[in-house]
Every structure is written in C-alpha cells, then in structure tokens.
Amino acid sequence: MLNDFFWVDKKRDIVRTYEDLLKDINTARVTRSIIKDENTYNVFLSIVVNIVHDIDSVIVDHDFSGSELEKINIKEESIQEKIVITENRQVTYENIRLILQNSLSKSKINLFTSGTTGVPKKVEHTLENLVRNVRMSEKHEKNVWGFAYNPTHFAGLQVFFQAFMNRNMMVNIFDVNPLDIENILLDYNVTNISATPTFYRTLTPSLKKENSNILHLTLGGEKFDENIKEKLSQIFYKAKFHNIYASTEAGSLLISNGDTFKIPERFKSKIKVSIENELLIHKSLLGASESLKLNNNWYHTGDIIERTEGEFFKIKGRDSEVINVGGYNVNPNEVEELIRRNNFVVDVIVKGRPNKLIGNIIIAEIVKLDEVEEPELRNQLLSVLNENLQSYKVPRIFTFVEKIDKSRTGKIKRK
Amino acid sequence: MKVKVLEIINDIRGKKGLEAVEDLVEGMSLRDDLGMDSFELAELTVRIEDEFGVDIFEDEIIYSVDELLNKLSNAE
C-alpha cells in the first residue's frame, strides 16, 4: 500500500516503509547521542531510537567543519562514540506513538542556532516543544509530504514529527536537483510542502505542468514573499498557503494564511510586542540554553513587527546582526573573526546585501595592507573560509576599501 | 558586454572548481547548463549590478542567458 511508505529518497535510492523503519528501530543495537549524518533517513531513525531508549539527542549539520564543531564544544571523536543498547524494547507503530507522548517532557533534543555574538548557541528542546504544533486527525492521515528542509533545523524536525505522528509518507526534495522535483511531486502524489521562499523561488522555473495534488504550501524561515505565492498558485492551483514564524530558540509559534500574523489566544500571555515593536517571547516557550540572553524572563527575538489592522501585524525586518541567507542565519562576527586572522587584513566588516532570490547575499569589505594584491588576498581568504565554514556563510563578494565606516560608539555599522 | 558577463560567470564557476566556458550560447540555462546554484545566481546578479548598474532581478527572477543579455542590452 502506497500510504505505508515512510521515506522515499530517490537521489540516494532509499525507500523505507513504516514496517522497515520499525524493523530498523527494533534491531538497532547501537546508537549515537550526537547525530551528524548526510543521509536524512539515518537522522530520523537515530532520533526515534534515542527517544525509545531515553537517550538525549544532539543534532548537528552534516557539513559542519572541524573548527565549527570545536566552537560548539563537540569533538570529532565524540561523534563516533557509540552507545550500546542493552535493553530489548520492541516497538510497534501504535506503542511508539504512546512512547513519544509519554516522553514529551523527558526526551531532550539539542539544536544549534547561529547565535548573536560569534559562537553558535546550543538550545535544548523537550520533545513537547517540538511537537507543540503537530496536528493529528483523520484528515491529516492522507497527507504526503515533500521534505524540503535541512533535517537538523527546527522546521525540518517539525515536518518530520507532523508526518510521523500521522503515519504519512515523506519524499525527499531538499537536496535534489530542481529539474527532478516536478516529477517526484507528481509520481508520489505529494500533497504538502513546507519550505523557505528561497526554495520555492529556485524551484518554480523548472515547473512546467499544472499540479492538482498539492493542497497545502507553507512558507517559513524568511520574510513572506507575495510574488512567489502568486507564481506557485498558478501551478499548484488547489493549494492553500500558510506562513509560519519559527525560531530555533522557540520553535514554531505563529501560523497564518497570508503575510500577517496574530498572536493566538493560548500564547497571549507568552508572546508580546515591546514599545520598540520587537517581538518578545516568554521563557516558558523557549528551549533551555545557558547562552540565551533574557530580560526579565523575556527573550528578545530581534524581529521587528509592523501593525496592520487591529491585532494583526507583519514581520518587518530584523534588528539584529544575524543575516538571513535563503532561510539560513549567518552570524557576521563568526565570518569576520576568520578573515581577521589573515595578516594582510587590517580591518573587515561582513554584511548582508539585499537580494531578490535569496533574501541577502553575504559581502565582505576589507581594508588590506599594500603589500598584497587584491586577487591574491581574495583567494587566500576564500580557501580558509571554504575550509572552515558551511558554504552559505562564505562571502560571495569581497570589496577592498580604504576605511570602514564605524559609528560614534566605535561599533561597526552593518547597514 | 557579453565578454564581461562571460568573465564574471567563469570567475564564479572557477571558485567551485568548474572549468571555464568558452562562449555564452543562446538557449543556455544559467542553472542547468552553467551549473549555478541559487547562491551563485545571487552573486551573479550583484556583480552584474556593480559592473553595469542594472539589477537584472528587478522585475522578475531570470534563469537563462538570453533573458540576461536582453535585459542588459535593453538597459543600455
């Protein structure tokens, strides 16, 4: 029965049914607490195995470099450390749902966020935080998901739990050539996709055929984009659109059908707007982290809102140094720190330059010593940056300037 | 103009170890034929804007060499 597929990844030639998944869970004799895997199926499998055996998970991007891991205090050796499973807990799909429900406050899943001061922050979520917005009903049982997020990020886990709890099939379209996606969506009767506006913008030029299977399209991780919504609604003409506001620190909080949000009744005492129009989240909604800075129990998101009508508002932009590149957050301090290590560099500022396709593009302005030529220095920097950073963090443009504009406080001006 | 665009494209290709292309041919897709991902397409537009003063994504996002060159010659 087609509906019993759990995970289809054509790129890696992986097809797993729920039965296969259960078999893999029940026959697992070792597991790892730190999950770093290029294959999304293995990430999901490890998460569930760890929940079943009361082991906390730490999920890291598979393309983290040695120095990026060092910053978050993870040693290469500890990733390889195996935990032997001694207890024989055989699970079925029915009791695994129960186990999940019983582990809500017990099971911990750790994720990383880009941080605001140069060091990525670890945020510990209870399973409860992760499944807060999972909806289960007969209606949801027929959904088929196009999986379009990095599985190590909050949004990816959200889709995974939503699909898993409703016994839905997921089809990988995340790291797939956009040219192949149109047929994958049609072949597997995909009904739901949740992705960043950048993902959709990259996908649409390859879509030639109308698709009546898609019923729900969710946009998240970046500013809502009316243009792409219009394009998508021509191809996926039956789709309803949803906009989601989520963060690694707090998980998904606000969901709407357009570009405006309203604080839902159940969060009224936990989400508020400051007089500076910044969105604030109460501690009780956050994952635990030693490095999240709170002000009287409120977390300052850095997201600035604009009131539209009554209780409704739009996310206008960020008052924070973090730069959003295609749904990924880049901390400019982390990039500057690496560039400064080069002896020919006198001063540097890393900024985001607005871009229609991916939101922002990372650029670096550099003051250099005279004894090095620009192309030579650019190549030196690129080789170090590519080796030490995930590719979306590496500046695409280097400009060499006489002086970097600083404000009176001596703080670098990024805008 | 075409020579400069080719130079920019080859520079971007070079950064990820792809061979330089000799010419820009009609019908080429920036993504499928020239191997550009969304980050590289974004870089291309920024560099073209700096070189020619034209934001090629201003009205809509373009994906082919023809559209790119048309946009630039119309703006001249």
Short mmCIF file of C-alpha atoms in Angstrom, two decimals:
data_model
loop_
_atom_site.label_atom_id
_atom_site.label_comp_id
_atom_site.label_asym_id
_atom_site.label_seq_id
_atom_site.Cartn_x
_atom_site.Cartn_y
_atom_site.Cartn_z
CA MET A 1 0.00 0.00 0.00
CA LEU A 2 1.50 3.31 -1.12
CA ASN A 3 0.36 5.02 2.04
CA ASP A 4 2.60 2.91 4.18
CA PHE A 5 5.80 4.40 2.83
CA PHE A 6 7.70 6.37 5.43
CA TRP A 7 10.62 7.84 3.49
CA VAL A 8 11.46 8.00 -0.19
CA ASP A 9 14.79 9.46 -1.27
CA LYS A 10 15.27 8.88 -4.99
CA LYS A 11 18.64 10.61 -5.01
CA ARG A 12 20.10 8.05 -2.62
CA ASP A 13 17.91 5.21 -3.82
CA ILE A 14 16.31 4.77 -0.41
CA VAL A 15 12.74 3.62 0.08
CA ARG A 16 11.56 2.72 3.58
CA THR A 17 8.10 1.73 4.68
CA TYR A 18 6.87 2.19 8.25
CA GLU A 19 7.47 -1.52 8.68
CA ASP A 20 11.10 -1.11 7.58
CA LEU A 21 11.51 1.80 9.96
CA LEU A 22 10.12 -0.22 12.88
CA LYS A 23 12.41 -3.10 11.99
CA ASP A 24 15.39 -0.74 11.92
CA ILE A 25 14.36 0.67 15.31
CA ASN A 26 13.87 -2.76 16.84
CA THR A 27 17.10 -4.24 15.53
CA ALA A 28 19.31 -1.25 16.41
CA ARG A 29 21.97 -2.47 18.81
CA VAL A 30 24.00 0.72 18.95
CA THR A 31 23.09 4.37 18.68
CA ARG A 32 24.80 7.75 18.90
CA SER A 33 23.85 10.71 21.01
CA ILE A 34 25.43 13.17 18.59
CA ILE A 35 23.66 12.83 15.26
CA LYS A 36 25.67 14.07 12.26
CA ASP A 37 24.65 12.33 9.09
CA GLU A 38 24.34 13.32 5.46
CA ASN A 39 21.51 10.82 4.97
CA THR A 40 18.24 12.24 6.33
CA TYR A 41 16.73 8.78 6.92
CA ASN A 42 19.54 7.99 9.37
CA VAL A 43 18.91 11.27 11.19
CA PHE A 44 15.23 10.42 11.69
CA LEU A 45 15.99 6.83 12.65
CA SER A 46 18.53 7.91 15.28
CA ILE A 47 16.12 10.45 16.77
CA VAL A 48 13.40 7.83 17.22
CA VAL A 49 15.80 5.17 18.53
CA ASN A 50 17.10 7.68 21.07
CA ILE A 51 13.60 8.61 22.20
CA VAL A 52 12.64 4.93 22.60
CA HIS A 53 15.75 4.31 24.74
CA ASP A 54 15.61 7.55 26.76
CA ILE A 55 18.80 8.93 25.24
CA ASP A 56 19.14 12.66 24.60
CA SER A 57 19.97 13.69 21.03
CA VAL A 58 22.30 16.42 19.81
CA ILE A 59 21.69 17.16 16.16
CA VAL A 60 24.37 18.90 14.10
CA ASP A 61 24.65 19.84 10.42
CA HIS A 62 26.47 17.15 8.45
CA ASP A 63 28.65 19.76 6.72
CA PHE A 64 29.99 21.38 9.90
CA SER A 65 33.78 21.69 9.67
CA GLY A 66 36.19 20.70 12.44
CA SER A 67 36.51 24.29 13.59
CA GLU A 68 32.76 24.86 13.57
CA LEU A 69 32.35 21.77 15.75
CA GLU A 70 35.08 22.98 18.07
CA LYS A 71 33.18 26.21 18.65
CA ILE A 72 30.15 24.30 19.89
CA ASN A 73 32.38 22.09 22.04
CA ILE A 74 31.94 18.91 20.05
CA LYS A 75 34.97 16.75 19.41
CA GLU A 76 35.21 14.63 16.25
CA GLU A 77 35.77 11.57 18.45
CA SER A 78 32.58 12.11 20.43
CA ILE A 79 30.55 11.98 17.20
CA GLN A 80 31.86 8.45 16.67
CA GLU A 81 31.08 7.37 20.23
CA LYS A 82 28.60 4.54 20.19
CA ILE A 83 26.09 3.80 22.87
CA VAL A 84 25.30 0.10 23.15
CA ILE A 85 21.63 -0.66 23.51
CA THR A 86 21.22 -3.36 26.12
CA GLU A 87 17.52 -3.30 26.83
CA ASN A 88 15.36 -5.06 24.32
CA ARG A 89 12.39 -2.75 23.76
CA GLN A 90 10.34 -3.95 20.84
CA VAL A 91 8.04 -1.30 19.50
CA THR A 92 5.06 -1.23 17.19
CA TYR A 93 3.74 1.86 15.45
CA GLU A 94 0.89 2.11 17.96
CA ASN A 95 3.05 1.96 21.03
CA ILE A 96 5.73 4.17 19.56
CA ARG A 97 3.19 6.96 19.39
CA LEU A 98 2.43 6.28 23.05
CA ILE A 99 6.13 6.26 23.91
CA LEU A 100 6.50 9.60 22.18
CA GLN A 101 3.57 11.01 24.09
CA ASN A 102 4.96 9.71 27.38
CA SER A 103 8.42 11.12 26.65
CA LEU A 104 7.18 14.64 25.93
CA SER A 105 8.88 16.27 28.88
CA LYS A 106 11.58 13.60 29.30
CA SER A 107 13.24 13.37 25.90
CA LYS A 108 15.65 16.15 25.04
CA ILE A 109 16.71 17.18 21.57
CA ASN A 110 19.52 19.71 21.24
CA LEU A 111 19.80 22.01 18.24
CA PHE A 112 22.17 24.82 17.36
CA THR A 113 21.37 28.36 16.43
CA SER A 114 23.74 30.85 14.82
CA GLY A 115 23.93 33.00 17.95
CA THR A 116 24.46 36.73 18.03
CA THR A 117 27.97 37.03 19.38
CA GLY A 118 30.08 34.81 17.18
CA VAL A 119 29.51 31.49 18.87
CA PRO A 120 26.60 29.26 17.87
CA LYS A 121 24.32 28.53 20.80
CA LYS A 122 23.00 25.18 21.88
CA VAL A 123 19.28 25.10 22.59
CA GLU A 124 17.81 22.14 24.41
CA HIS A 125 14.24 21.34 23.46
CA THR A 126 11.95 18.91 25.13
CA LEU A 127 10.03 16.72 22.74
CA GLU A 128 6.99 18.67 23.86
CA ASN A 129 8.37 21.86 22.28
CA LEU A 130 9.00 20.04 19.04
CA VAL A 131 5.55 18.54 18.70
CA ARG A 132 3.68 21.55 20.06
CA ASN A 133 2.09 22.29 16.71
CA VAL A 134 1.64 18.74 15.44
CA ARG A 135 -1.96 18.17 14.40
CA MET A 136 -3.38 14.68 14.29
CA SER A 137 -6.68 13.72 12.71
CA GLU A 138 -8.22 11.52 10.07
CA LYS A 139 -7.90 14.39 7.63
CA HIS A 140 -4.14 14.52 8.19
CA GLU A 141 -3.71 10.78 7.59
CA LYS A 142 -3.83 11.20 3.82
CA ASN A 143 -1.05 13.78 3.62
CA VAL A 144 2.11 13.12 1.63
CA TRP A 145 4.99 15.47 2.40
CA GLY A 146 7.63 16.87 0.10
CA PHE A 147 10.50 17.15 2.56
CA ALA A 148 12.30 20.40 1.76
CA TYR A 149 14.22 21.42 4.88
CA ASN A 150 17.52 20.59 6.44
CA PRO A 151 16.62 17.82 8.94
CA THR A 152 18.88 19.36 11.58
CA HIS A 153 16.82 22.52 11.73
CA PHE A 154 13.68 23.13 13.71
CA ALA A 155 11.43 23.40 10.66
CA GLY A 156 12.69 20.07 9.32
CA LEU A 157 12.02 18.30 12.61
CA GLN A 158 8.60 19.87 12.69
CA VAL A 159 7.69 18.32 9.34
CA PHE A 160 9.16 15.00 10.42
CA PHE A 161 7.04 14.80 13.59
CA GLN A 162 3.91 16.02 11.80
CA ALA A 163 4.35 13.30 9.16
CA PHE A 164 5.45 10.56 11.54
CA MET A 165 2.62 11.08 14.05
CA ASN A 166 0.07 10.81 11.23
CA ARG A 167 1.84 7.91 9.52
CA ASN A 168 2.40 9.99 6.39
CA MET A 169 4.89 9.39 3.62
CA MET A 170 7.74 11.87 3.19
CA VAL A 171 9.54 12.30 -0.11
CA ASN A 172 12.94 13.97 -0.10
CA ILE A 173 13.15 17.10 -2.26
CA PHE A 174 15.62 19.02 -0.09
CA ASP A 175 18.99 18.35 -1.70
CA VAL A 176 17.58 17.25 -5.04
CA ASN A 177 18.14 18.86 -8.47
CA PRO A 178 15.17 21.22 -9.04
CA LEU A 179 14.71 19.69 -12.51
CA ASP A 180 13.78 16.34 -10.95
CA ILE A 181 11.36 17.71 -8.37
CA GLU A 182 8.35 18.25 -10.66
CA ASN A 183 8.11 14.54 -11.49
CA ILE A 184 8.86 13.45 -7.93
CA LEU A 185 5.91 15.53 -6.70
CA LEU A 186 3.59 14.06 -9.33
CA ASP A 187 4.83 10.46 -9.09
CA TYR A 188 4.28 10.27 -5.34
CA ASN A 189 1.12 12.40 -5.18
CA VAL A 190 2.71 14.84 -2.78
CA THR A 191 0.03 16.95 -1.07
CA ASN A 192 2.00 19.16 1.33
CA ILE A 193 5.26 21.10 1.12
CA SER A 194 6.80 23.30 3.76
CA ALA A 195 9.87 25.25 2.61
CA THR A 196 11.64 28.59 2.55
CA PRO A 197 10.68 31.22 -0.05
CA THR A 198 14.19 30.73 -1.49
CA PHE A 199 13.47 27.05 -2.06
CA TYR A 200 10.29 27.88 -3.96
CA ARG A 201 12.00 30.65 -5.96
CA THR A 202 14.66 28.18 -7.08
CA LEU A 203 12.09 25.53 -7.89
CA THR A 204 9.46 27.43 -9.91
CA PRO A 205 11.39 27.89 -13.20
CA SER A 206 11.60 24.09 -13.52
CA LEU A 207 7.87 23.57 -13.08
CA LYS A 208 6.07 23.21 -16.39
CA LYS A 209 2.98 21.15 -15.60
CA GLU A 210 -0.02 22.09 -13.52
CA ASN A 211 -0.27 20.07 -10.33
CA SER A 212 -3.63 19.48 -8.68
CA ASN A 213 -2.33 17.17 -5.92
CA ILE A 214 -0.71 19.84 -3.79
CA LEU A 215 -3.22 21.09 -1.25
CA HIS A 216 -1.04 22.94 1.28
CA LEU A 217 2.07 25.04 0.77
CA THR A 218 3.82 26.53 3.79
CA LEU A 219 6.43 29.27 3.62
CA GLY A 220 8.76 29.78 6.56
CA GLY A 221 12.22 30.81 7.66
CA GLU A 222 12.28 34.06 5.72
CA LYS A 223 10.10 37.03 5.00
CA PHE A 224 6.86 36.05 3.26
CA ASP A 225 7.01 36.65 -0.49
CA GLU A 226 3.78 37.63 -2.29
CA ASN A 227 5.37 37.24 -5.75
CA ILE A 228 6.33 33.66 -5.24
CA LYS A 229 2.92 32.92 -3.75
CA GLU A 230 1.34 34.16 -6.96
CA LYS A 231 3.62 32.07 -9.17
CA LEU A 232 3.05 28.96 -7.08
CA SER A 233 -0.71 29.38 -7.10
CA GLN A 234 -0.70 29.21 -10.91
CA ILE A 235 0.98 25.80 -10.89
CA PHE A 236 -0.45 24.40 -7.66
CA TYR A 237 -3.87 25.85 -8.26
CA LYS A 238 -5.61 23.93 -5.50
CA ALA A 239 -3.08 24.81 -2.80
CA LYS A 240 -3.84 26.80 0.32
CA PHE A 241 -0.97 28.93 1.57
CA HIS A 242 0.38 29.16 5.08
CA ASN A 243 3.00 31.39 6.57
CA ILE A 244 4.91 30.22 9.62
CA TYR A 245 7.04 32.12 12.11
CA ALA A 246 9.50 29.91 13.95
CA SER A 247 12.93 30.09 15.52
CA THR A 248 15.49 27.58 16.77
CA GLU A 249 15.12 29.13 20.22
CA ALA A 250 11.36 28.76 20.48
CA GLY A 251 10.13 26.52 17.70
CA SER A 252 7.08 27.35 15.64
CA LEU A 253 4.90 29.98 17.22
CA LEU A 254 2.75 31.78 14.71
CA ILE A 255 0.92 30.40 11.70
CA SER A 256 -1.25 32.36 9.28
CA ASN A 257 -2.72 32.20 5.82
CA GLY A 258 -1.09 35.31 4.45
CA ASP A 259 1.67 37.70 5.35
CA THR A 260 0.04 38.96 8.56
CA PHE A 261 0.11 37.24 11.93
CA LYS A 262 -1.94 37.41 15.11
CA ILE A 263 -0.87 36.11 18.50
CA PRO A 264 -3.07 33.07 19.18
CA GLU A 265 -5.24 33.04 22.30
CA ARG A 266 -3.21 30.29 24.04
CA PHE A 267 0.04 32.30 23.68
CA LYS A 268 -1.41 35.69 24.63
CA SER A 269 0.45 35.83 27.94
CA LYS A 270 3.62 34.38 26.42
CA ILE A 271 4.26 36.42 23.30
CA LYS A 272 4.22 40.20 23.35
CA VAL A 273 5.42 43.22 21.45
CA SER A 274 7.76 45.75 23.06
CA ILE A 275 7.32 49.51 22.73
CA GLU A 276 10.09 49.38 20.14
CA ASN A 277 7.88 46.93 18.18
CA GLU A 278 10.15 43.99 18.82
CA LEU A 279 8.59 40.56 19.21
CA LEU A 280 9.31 39.13 22.68
CA ILE A 281 8.86 35.52 23.76
CA HIS A 282 8.40 34.37 27.34
CA LYS A 283 10.93 31.97 28.83
CA SER A 284 8.31 29.25 29.24
CA LEU A 285 8.05 28.82 25.46
CA LEU A 286 11.79 28.57 24.89
CA GLY A 287 14.13 25.65 24.77
CA ALA A 288 16.69 25.64 27.57
CA SER A 289 20.01 27.28 26.88
CA GLU A 290 22.69 28.75 29.08
CA SER A 291 23.59 31.31 26.50
CA LEU A 292 20.19 32.76 25.61
CA LYS A 293 20.04 36.27 26.99
CA LEU A 294 16.78 37.01 28.78
CA ASN A 295 15.44 40.29 30.04
CA ASN A 296 13.08 39.69 32.99
CA ASN A 297 12.20 36.25 31.60
CA TRP A 298 11.56 37.60 28.10
CA TYR A 299 13.64 36.68 25.07
CA HIS A 300 14.23 39.47 22.54
CA THR A 301 13.86 37.90 19.10
CA GLY A 302 15.33 40.84 17.17
CA ASP A 303 12.32 40.64 14.85
CA ILE A 304 10.57 43.94 14.37
CA ILE A 305 6.87 43.98 13.57
CA GLU A 306 4.58 46.44 11.91
CA ARG A 307 0.94 46.64 12.95
CA THR A 308 -1.50 46.36 10.08
CA GLU A 309 -5.07 46.15 11.37
CA GLY A 310 -6.35 45.52 14.86
CA GLU A 311 -4.43 42.61 16.32
CA PHE A 312 -2.70 41.78 13.06
CA PHE A 313 0.92 42.52 12.25
CA LYS A 314 3.64 41.82 9.70
CA ILE A 315 7.26 40.87 10.35
CA LYS A 316 9.05 43.93 9.00
CA GLY A 317 12.66 43.01 9.48
CA ARG A 318 15.36 42.30 11.99
CA ASP A 319 17.07 44.48 14.48
CA SER A 320 19.89 42.07 14.93
CA GLU A 321 23.27 41.39 13.42
CA VAL A 322 22.21 37.99 12.14
CA ILE A 323 21.82 37.88 8.34
CA ASN A 324 19.21 35.62 6.74
CA VAL A 325 20.55 33.94 3.60
CA GLY A 326 17.94 31.76 1.94
CA GLY A 327 16.49 30.78 5.31
CA TYR A 328 19.88 30.14 6.95
CA ASN A 329 21.11 32.50 9.64
CA VAL A 330 24.63 33.81 9.28
CA ASN A 331 26.40 35.48 12.14
CA PRO A 332 28.75 38.09 10.63
CA ASN A 333 31.02 38.04 13.68
CA GLU A 334 31.91 34.41 13.04
CA VAL A 335 32.96 35.21 9.46
CA GLU A 336 34.85 38.38 10.40
CA GLU A 337 36.81 36.54 13.04
CA LEU A 338 38.21 34.13 10.44
CA ILE A 339 39.02 36.91 7.96
CA ARG A 340 40.85 38.89 10.66
CA ARG A 341 43.25 36.01 11.18
CA ASN A 342 44.90 36.82 7.85
CA ASN A 343 47.94 39.02 8.48
CA PHE A 344 47.30 41.19 5.44
CA VAL A 345 43.86 42.21 6.74
CA VAL A 346 43.75 45.49 8.67
CA ASP A 347 40.00 45.69 9.22
CA VAL A 348 36.88 43.93 7.96
CA ILE A 349 33.11 44.16 8.05
CA VAL A 350 30.76 41.42 6.87
CA LYS A 351 27.26 42.49 5.86
CA GLY A 352 24.15 41.33 4.08
CA ARG A 353 23.24 42.97 0.81
CA PRO A 354 19.55 42.60 -0.09
CA ASN A 355 18.90 40.18 -2.93
CA LYS A 356 15.64 39.17 -4.60
CA LEU A 357 16.49 35.48 -4.97
CA ILE A 358 17.94 34.52 -1.58
CA GLY A 359 16.99 37.46 0.65
CA ASN A 360 20.53 38.58 1.36
CA ILE A 361 23.94 37.88 -0.07
CA ILE A 362 26.98 37.94 2.21
CA ILE A 363 29.58 40.54 1.30
CA ALA A 364 32.87 41.49 2.97
CA GLU A 365 34.51 44.89 2.93
CA ILE A 366 38.17 44.72 3.73
CA VAL A 367 40.97 47.18 4.48
CA LYS A 368 44.22 45.48 3.45
CA LEU A 369 47.94 46.13 3.67
CA ASP A 370 49.56 47.45 0.47
CA GLU A 371 51.97 44.57 0.06
CA VAL A 372 49.34 42.11 -1.11
CA GLU A 373 47.35 42.24 -4.36
CA GLU A 374 43.56 42.04 -4.16
CA PRO A 375 43.08 38.78 -6.14
CA GLU A 376 45.79 37.05 -4.12
CA LEU A 377 44.23 38.08 -0.80
CA ARG A 378 40.75 37.11 -2.00
CA ASN A 379 42.00 33.62 -2.90
CA GLN A 380 43.79 33.22 0.42
CA LEU A 381 40.63 34.22 2.30
CA LEU A 382 38.34 32.03 0.22
CA SER A 383 40.48 28.99 0.79
CA VAL A 384 40.42 29.46 4.58
CA LEU A 385 36.72 30.33 4.67
CA ASN A 386 35.68 27.40 2.49
CA GLU A 387 37.63 25.04 4.65
CA ASN A 388 36.21 26.32 7.93
CA LEU A 389 32.66 27.39 7.25
CA GLN A 390 29.46 25.97 5.81
CA SER A 391 29.22 27.33 2.28
CA TYR A 392 26.25 29.65 2.86
CA LYS A 393 28.33 31.63 5.37
CA VAL A 394 31.18 32.37 2.94
CA PRO A 395 31.06 35.93 1.49
CA ARG A 396 30.26 35.95 -2.24
CA ILE A 397 31.72 39.41 -2.83
CA PHE A 398 34.91 40.95 -1.46
CA THR A 399 35.46 44.67 -1.84
CA PHE A 400 38.65 46.36 -0.81
CA VAL A 401 38.16 49.75 0.77
CA GLU A 402 40.29 52.47 2.34
CA LYS A 403 38.29 52.74 5.52
CA ILE A 404 35.37 51.01 7.22
CA ASP A 405 32.51 53.18 8.34
CA LYS A 406 32.07 53.00 12.11
CA SER A 407 29.53 54.69 14.25
CA ARG A 408 30.47 57.05 17.09
CA THR A 409 30.47 54.31 19.66
CA GLY A 410 33.18 52.60 17.67
CA LYS A 411 30.81 49.83 16.79
CA ILE A 412 30.86 48.69 13.19
CA LYS A 413 27.83 49.85 11.23
CA ARG A 414 26.38 47.00 9.25
CA LYS A 415 23.66 48.79 7.40
CA MET B 1 29.23 43.41 -22.55
CA LYS B 2 28.92 39.71 -23.34
CA VAL B 3 32.65 39.26 -22.74
CA LYS B 4 32.41 40.82 -19.30
CA VAL B 5 29.37 38.70 -18.39
CA LEU B 6 31.26 35.60 -19.51
CA GLU B 7 34.21 36.65 -17.38
CA ILE B 8 32.01 37.02 -14.29
CA ILE B 9 30.31 33.66 -14.92
CA ASN B 10 33.67 31.94 -15.35
CA ASP B 11 35.03 33.53 -12.22
CA ILE B 12 32.05 32.18 -10.25
CA ARG B 13 32.46 28.74 -11.86
CA GLY B 14 36.17 28.81 -11.11
CA LYS B 15 35.53 29.32 -7.40
CA LYS B 16 33.92 25.92 -7.17
CA GLY B 17 36.42 24.25 -9.44
CA LEU B 18 34.35 24.17 -12.64
CA GLU B 19 36.05 24.68 -16.00
CA ALA B 20 35.65 27.99 -17.80
CA VAL B 21 33.08 28.01 -20.62
CA GLU B 22 34.24 29.44 -23.95
CA ASP B 23 31.11 31.21 -25.06
CA LEU B 24 27.60 32.07 -23.98
CA VAL B 25 25.23 30.36 -26.38
CA GLU B 26 21.58 31.21 -26.99
CA GLY B 27 19.24 28.95 -25.05
CA MET B 28 21.69 28.23 -22.25
CA SER B 29 20.20 27.96 -18.79
CA LEU B 30 22.20 29.66 -16.06
CA ARG B 31 21.39 26.90 -13.65
CA ASP B 32 21.30 23.72 -15.69
CA ASP B 33 23.93 24.45 -18.35
CA LEU B 34 26.20 26.75 -16.42
CA GLY B 35 25.86 24.89 -13.12
CA MET B 36 24.84 27.81 -10.94
CA ASP B 37 23.00 27.21 -7.68
CA SER B 38 20.86 29.89 -6.03
CA PHE B 39 23.79 31.39 -4.09
CA GLU B 40 25.81 31.69 -7.29
CA LEU B 41 22.88 33.16 -9.22
CA ALA B 42 22.56 35.74 -6.45
CA GLU B 43 26.29 36.50 -6.70
CA LEU B 44 25.99 36.88 -10.46
CA THR B 45 23.23 39.47 -10.15
CA VAL B 46 25.13 41.50 -7.58
CA ARG B 47 28.30 41.52 -9.69
CA ILE B 48 26.37 42.46 -12.81
CA GLU B 49 24.70 45.28 -10.91
CA ASP B 50 28.09 46.57 -9.77
CA GLU B 51 29.51 46.31 -13.30
CA PHE B 52 26.59 47.60 -15.39
CA GLY B 53 24.36 49.35 -12.87
CA VAL B 54 21.43 47.10 -13.78
CA ASP B 55 19.52 44.96 -11.28
CA ILE B 56 18.60 42.02 -13.52
CA PHE B 57 16.22 40.64 -10.88
CA GLU B 58 14.38 43.92 -10.51
CA ASP B 59 11.10 42.80 -12.11
CA GLU B 60 11.44 39.05 -12.03
CA ILE B 61 14.00 36.39 -11.43
CA ILE B 62 15.69 35.27 -14.62
CA TYR B 63 17.23 31.92 -15.34
CA SER B 64 18.54 31.97 -18.90
CA VAL B 65 21.46 33.55 -20.72
CA ASP B 66 19.08 35.06 -23.31
CA GLU B 67 16.99 36.83 -20.71
CA LEU B 68 20.13 38.09 -19.01
CA LEU B 69 21.70 39.53 -22.16
CA ASN B 70 18.36 41.01 -23.30
CA LYS B 71 17.89 42.72 -20.01
CA LEU B 72 21.36 44.25 -20.21
CA SER B 73 21.07 45.43 -23.83
CA ASN B 74 17.63 46.94 -23.16
CA ALA B 75 19.07 48.90 -20.29
CA GLU B 76 21.88 50.34 -22.41
#
